[in-house]
Amino acid sequence: MRPNIPIQIAYEDDVSEAVLKRLVDLSDGRLLIANRIHGRGFGRLKRMANGLNQAAKGMPCILLTDLDQCECAPILISEWVTQPQNSNFLFRVAVREVESWILADRAGFAQFLKISEKHIPSKPDLEEDAKRCLVNCARKSRQRALREDLAPVSGSTAKQGPNYNARLIEFISNDWNVAVAAKNSESLNRAYQSIINFCPS
């Protein structure tokens, strides 16, 4: 199998970028990230999906987005890609948010937060709002700095703390056990298996 195949990755936000990079790293050098496309949310990614599908003929692409309130991943993909999907275009969907994939490493994330594992949901893909769940877990942390970084202050309209992205990227980059997490998240397992077995032409 040819090593160091240049690919581009497309994602919604900084946390999703860190997740995709970690998954690509597990290809043991077969795949090499040559270009990154930050969607700044799902709207731009959705508008670009057909173009990325076409461009994948020249440079393979992995796109990651959140399912959010869409019924299921196949429906979302069919709404975004309205032409035959190129085999070099890998489209993965986190159910329902990429935060559910982080929570899926229950022991690792509990240790990171310094809380009991019992506070981490056993089936994070079933959480309607994984980000809110993650923030609520962070509020239980025995480390004040983690609580203040990940959770918004009381009375704030913000959904996350001021250093939310940086803290989660720290965990994803250094401590996130993908193999363990994949056992607790079906959508992560599908993405994990498809990326490590991705053989673009």
Tab-separated table of C-alpha atoms in Angstrom:
chain	number	residue	atom	x	y	z
A	1	MET	CA	0.000	0.000	0.000
A	2	ARG	CA	1.504	3.357	-1.046
A	3	PRO	CA	2.556	5.431	1.995
A	4	ASN	CA	2.178	9.188	2.455
A	5	ILE	CA	-0.865	9.668	0.226
A	6	PRO	CA	-1.614	13.440	0.294
A	7	ILE	CA	-5.185	14.198	1.347
A	8	GLN	CA	-7.191	17.210	2.377
A	9	ILE	CA	-9.503	17.349	5.360
A	10	ALA	CA	-12.607	19.502	5.841
A	11	TYR	CA	-14.292	20.108	9.185
A	12	GLU	CA	-16.628	22.416	11.116
A	13	ASP	CA	-14.399	23.729	13.887
A	14	ASP	CA	-11.081	23.436	15.713
A	15	VAL	CA	-12.176	20.480	17.860
A	16	SER	CA	-13.313	18.536	14.793
A	17	GLU	CA	-9.982	19.322	13.136
A	18	ALA	CA	-8.103	17.821	16.109
A	19	VAL	CA	-10.319	14.716	15.994
A	20	LEU	CA	-9.757	14.226	12.250
A	21	LYS	CA	-6.005	14.746	12.612
A	22	ARG	CA	-5.870	12.130	15.373
A	23	LEU	CA	-7.831	9.644	13.268
A	24	VAL	CA	-5.626	10.247	10.220
A	25	ASP	CA	-2.528	9.792	12.406
A	26	LEU	CA	-3.762	6.268	13.121
A	27	SER	CA	-3.200	5.385	9.460
A	28	ASP	CA	0.480	4.935	10.417
A	29	GLY	CA	1.775	7.266	7.752
A	30	ARG	CA	-0.302	5.983	4.835
A	31	LEU	CA	-2.238	9.249	4.746
A	32	LEU	CA	-0.624	12.686	4.885
A	33	ILE	CA	-2.689	15.827	5.503
A	34	ALA	CA	-1.659	18.239	2.743
A	35	ASN	CA	-4.511	20.746	2.990
A	36	ARG	CA	-7.073	21.772	5.616
A	37	ILE	CA	-10.446	23.421	5.072
A	38	HIS	CA	-12.010	25.074	8.116
A	39	GLY	CA	-15.734	25.389	7.514
A	40	ARG	CA	-16.389	27.849	10.365
A	41	GLY	CA	-19.559	25.871	10.987
A	42	PHE	CA	-21.554	23.477	8.839
A	43	GLY	CA	-23.048	25.972	6.382
A	44	ARG	CA	-19.887	26.567	4.361
A	45	LEU	CA	-19.037	22.857	4.412
A	46	LYS	CA	-22.466	22.016	3.046
A	47	ARG	CA	-22.049	24.505	0.192
A	48	MET	CA	-18.605	23.064	-0.597
A	49	ALA	CA	-19.515	19.362	-0.404
A	50	ASN	CA	-20.234	18.810	-4.093
A	51	GLY	CA	-17.054	20.668	-5.051
A	52	LEU	CA	-14.969	18.652	-2.611
A	53	ASN	CA	-16.478	15.473	-4.012
A	54	GLN	CA	-15.361	16.507	-7.509
A	55	ALA	CA	-11.947	17.721	-6.330
A	56	ALA	CA	-11.319	14.376	-4.624
A	57	LYS	CA	-10.566	12.943	-8.069
A	58	GLY	CA	-7.316	14.901	-7.873
A	59	MET	CA	-6.704	14.953	-4.117
A	60	PRO	CA	-8.559	12.565	-1.790
A	61	CYS	CA	-10.649	14.269	0.864
A	62	ILE	CA	-12.115	13.406	4.255
A	63	LEU	CA	-15.018	15.579	5.398
A	64	LEU	CA	-16.328	15.464	8.972
A	65	THR	CA	-19.501	17.139	10.164
A	66	ASP	CA	-22.023	16.765	12.991
A	67	LEU	CA	-25.394	15.096	12.520
A	68	ASP	CA	-27.030	17.628	14.851
A	69	GLN	CA	-30.820	17.439	14.360
A	70	CYS	CA	-30.821	15.604	11.029
A	71	GLU	CA	-32.602	12.244	11.161
A	72	CYS	CA	-29.633	10.095	10.148
A	73	ALA	CA	-26.251	10.240	8.442
A	74	PRO	CA	-27.360	8.816	5.035
A	75	ILE	CA	-30.036	11.520	4.727
A	76	LEU	CA	-27.556	14.264	5.622
A	77	ILE	CA	-24.997	12.976	3.119
A	78	SER	CA	-27.615	12.725	0.352
A	79	GLU	CA	-28.668	16.334	1.041
A	80	TRP	CA	-25.098	17.591	0.898
A	81	VAL	CA	-23.773	15.503	-2.015
A	82	THR	CA	-26.256	15.579	-4.876
A	83	GLN	CA	-24.048	13.782	-7.422
A	84	PRO	CA	-22.451	10.319	-7.469
A	85	GLN	CA	-19.974	10.131	-4.614
A	86	ASN	CA	-16.343	9.726	-5.643
A	87	SER	CA	-14.548	6.837	-3.968
A	88	ASN	CA	-11.761	9.256	-2.997
A	89	PHE	CA	-14.248	11.388	-1.024
A	90	LEU	CA	-14.774	10.046	2.489
A	91	PHE	CA	-17.766	11.697	4.205
A	92	ARG	CA	-18.100	10.951	7.933
A	93	VAL	CA	-20.796	12.142	10.332
A	94	ALA	CA	-20.496	12.398	14.133
A	95	VAL	CA	-23.695	11.347	15.912
A	96	ARG	CA	-24.892	13.724	17.070
A	97	GLU	CA	-21.860	15.921	17.712
A	98	VAL	CA	-18.125	15.342	17.741
A	99	GLU	CA	-18.277	15.807	21.528
A	100	SER	CA	-19.993	12.419	21.739
A	101	TRP	CA	-16.814	10.856	20.332
A	102	ILE	CA	-14.769	12.539	23.054
A	103	LEU	CA	-17.158	11.356	25.767
A	104	ALA	CA	-16.944	7.825	24.353
A	105	ASP	CA	-13.496	7.436	25.925
A	106	ARG	CA	-15.245	7.327	29.283
A	107	ALA	CA	-12.318	6.345	31.480
A	108	GLY	CA	-9.876	8.658	29.735
A	109	PHE	CA	-12.128	11.705	29.798
A	110	ALA	CA	-13.177	11.065	33.394
A	111	GLN	CA	-9.513	10.952	34.367
A	112	PHE	CA	-8.856	14.154	32.406
A	113	LEU	CA	-11.700	15.934	34.209
A	114	LYS	CA	-10.849	14.354	37.586
A	115	ILE	CA	-14.396	13.030	38.026
A	116	SER	CA	-15.948	9.594	38.459
A	117	GLU	CA	-16.514	7.617	35.265
A	118	LYS	CA	-20.150	7.124	36.329
A	119	HIS	CA	-20.821	10.745	35.317
A	120	ILE	CA	-19.866	10.029	31.683
A	121	PRO	CA	-22.721	8.570	29.567
A	122	SER	CA	-22.223	4.967	28.454
A	123	LYS	CA	-23.920	5.584	25.079
A	124	PRO	CA	-22.885	9.097	24.043
A	125	ASP	CA	-24.322	8.745	20.506
A	126	LEU	CA	-27.763	8.781	22.132
A	127	GLU	CA	-27.194	12.155	23.795
A	128	GLU	CA	-29.379	14.841	22.201
A	129	ASP	CA	-26.857	17.554	23.118
A	130	ALA	CA	-23.404	16.052	23.637
A	131	LYS	CA	-21.781	19.466	24.083
A	132	ARG	CA	-24.129	20.347	26.933
A	133	CYS	CA	-23.507	16.911	28.456
A	134	LEU	CA	-19.743	17.426	28.231
A	135	VAL	CA	-19.979	20.887	29.802
A	136	ASN	CA	-22.124	19.528	32.623
A	137	CYS	CA	-19.497	16.846	33.249
A	138	ALA	CA	-16.826	19.553	33.362
A	139	ARG	CA	-18.808	21.428	36.018
A	140	LYS	CA	-18.200	18.435	38.307
A	141	SER	CA	-14.416	18.612	37.909
A	142	ARG	CA	-12.384	18.885	41.095
A	143	GLN	CA	-9.977	21.152	39.220
A	144	ARG	CA	-11.165	24.729	39.250
A	145	ALA	CA	-9.143	25.673	36.170
A	146	LEU	CA	-10.810	22.935	34.113
A	147	ARG	CA	-14.268	23.965	35.294
A	148	GLU	CA	-13.608	27.594	34.403
A	149	ASP	CA	-12.054	26.764	31.037
A	150	LEU	CA	-14.729	24.337	29.816
A	151	ALA	CA	-17.962	25.613	31.402
A	152	PRO	CA	-19.466	29.095	31.033
A	153	VAL	CA	-19.913	31.175	34.170
A	154	SER	CA	-23.292	31.037	35.881
A	155	GLY	CA	-25.821	33.309	34.196
A	156	SER	CA	-23.865	33.517	30.932
A	157	THR	CA	-25.614	32.925	27.609
A	158	ALA	CA	-22.475	31.181	26.295
A	159	LYS	CA	-22.683	27.431	25.679
A	160	GLN	CA	-19.062	26.769	26.575
A	161	GLY	CA	-16.191	28.157	28.597
A	162	PRO	CA	-13.524	30.573	27.328
A	163	ASN	CA	-10.864	27.893	26.740
A	164	TYR	CA	-13.211	25.101	25.650
A	165	ASN	CA	-11.501	24.360	22.345
A	166	ALA	CA	-7.957	24.502	23.711
A	167	ARG	CA	-8.751	22.134	26.584
A	168	LEU	CA	-10.512	19.589	24.394
A	169	ILE	CA	-7.739	19.726	21.791
A	170	GLU	CA	-5.272	19.065	24.619
A	171	PHE	CA	-7.220	15.941	25.583
A	172	ILE	CA	-7.707	14.750	21.993
A	173	SER	CA	-4.045	15.219	21.093
A	174	ASN	CA	-2.517	13.682	24.216
A	175	ASP	CA	-4.961	11.357	25.962
A	176	TRP	CA	-7.915	10.372	23.771
A	177	ASN	CA	-7.980	6.590	23.303
A	178	VAL	CA	-9.712	6.158	19.952
A	179	ALA	CA	-9.822	2.351	20.066
A	180	VAL	CA	-11.572	2.404	23.447
A	181	ALA	CA	-13.901	5.240	22.442
A	182	ALA	CA	-14.895	3.416	19.247
A	183	LYS	CA	-16.357	0.617	21.371
A	184	ASN	CA	-18.803	3.090	22.932
A	185	SER	CA	-19.736	5.063	19.810
A	186	GLU	CA	-20.982	3.364	16.656
A	187	SER	CA	-20.536	6.495	14.548
A	188	LEU	CA	-16.933	6.902	15.735
A	189	ASN	CA	-16.218	3.234	15.066
A	190	ARG	CA	-17.478	3.602	11.480
A	191	ALA	CA	-15.311	6.682	10.963
A	192	TYR	CA	-12.282	5.053	12.609
A	193	GLN	CA	-12.523	1.911	10.496
A	194	SER	CA	-13.172	3.791	7.260
A	195	ILE	CA	-10.213	6.132	7.779
A	196	ILE	CA	-7.640	3.509	8.763
A	197	ASN	CA	-8.785	1.397	5.789
A	198	PHE	CA	-9.100	4.332	3.353
A	199	CYS	CA	-7.317	3.401	0.124
A	200	PRO	CA	-7.762	6.322	-2.277
A	201	SER	CA	-6.742	5.762	-5.870
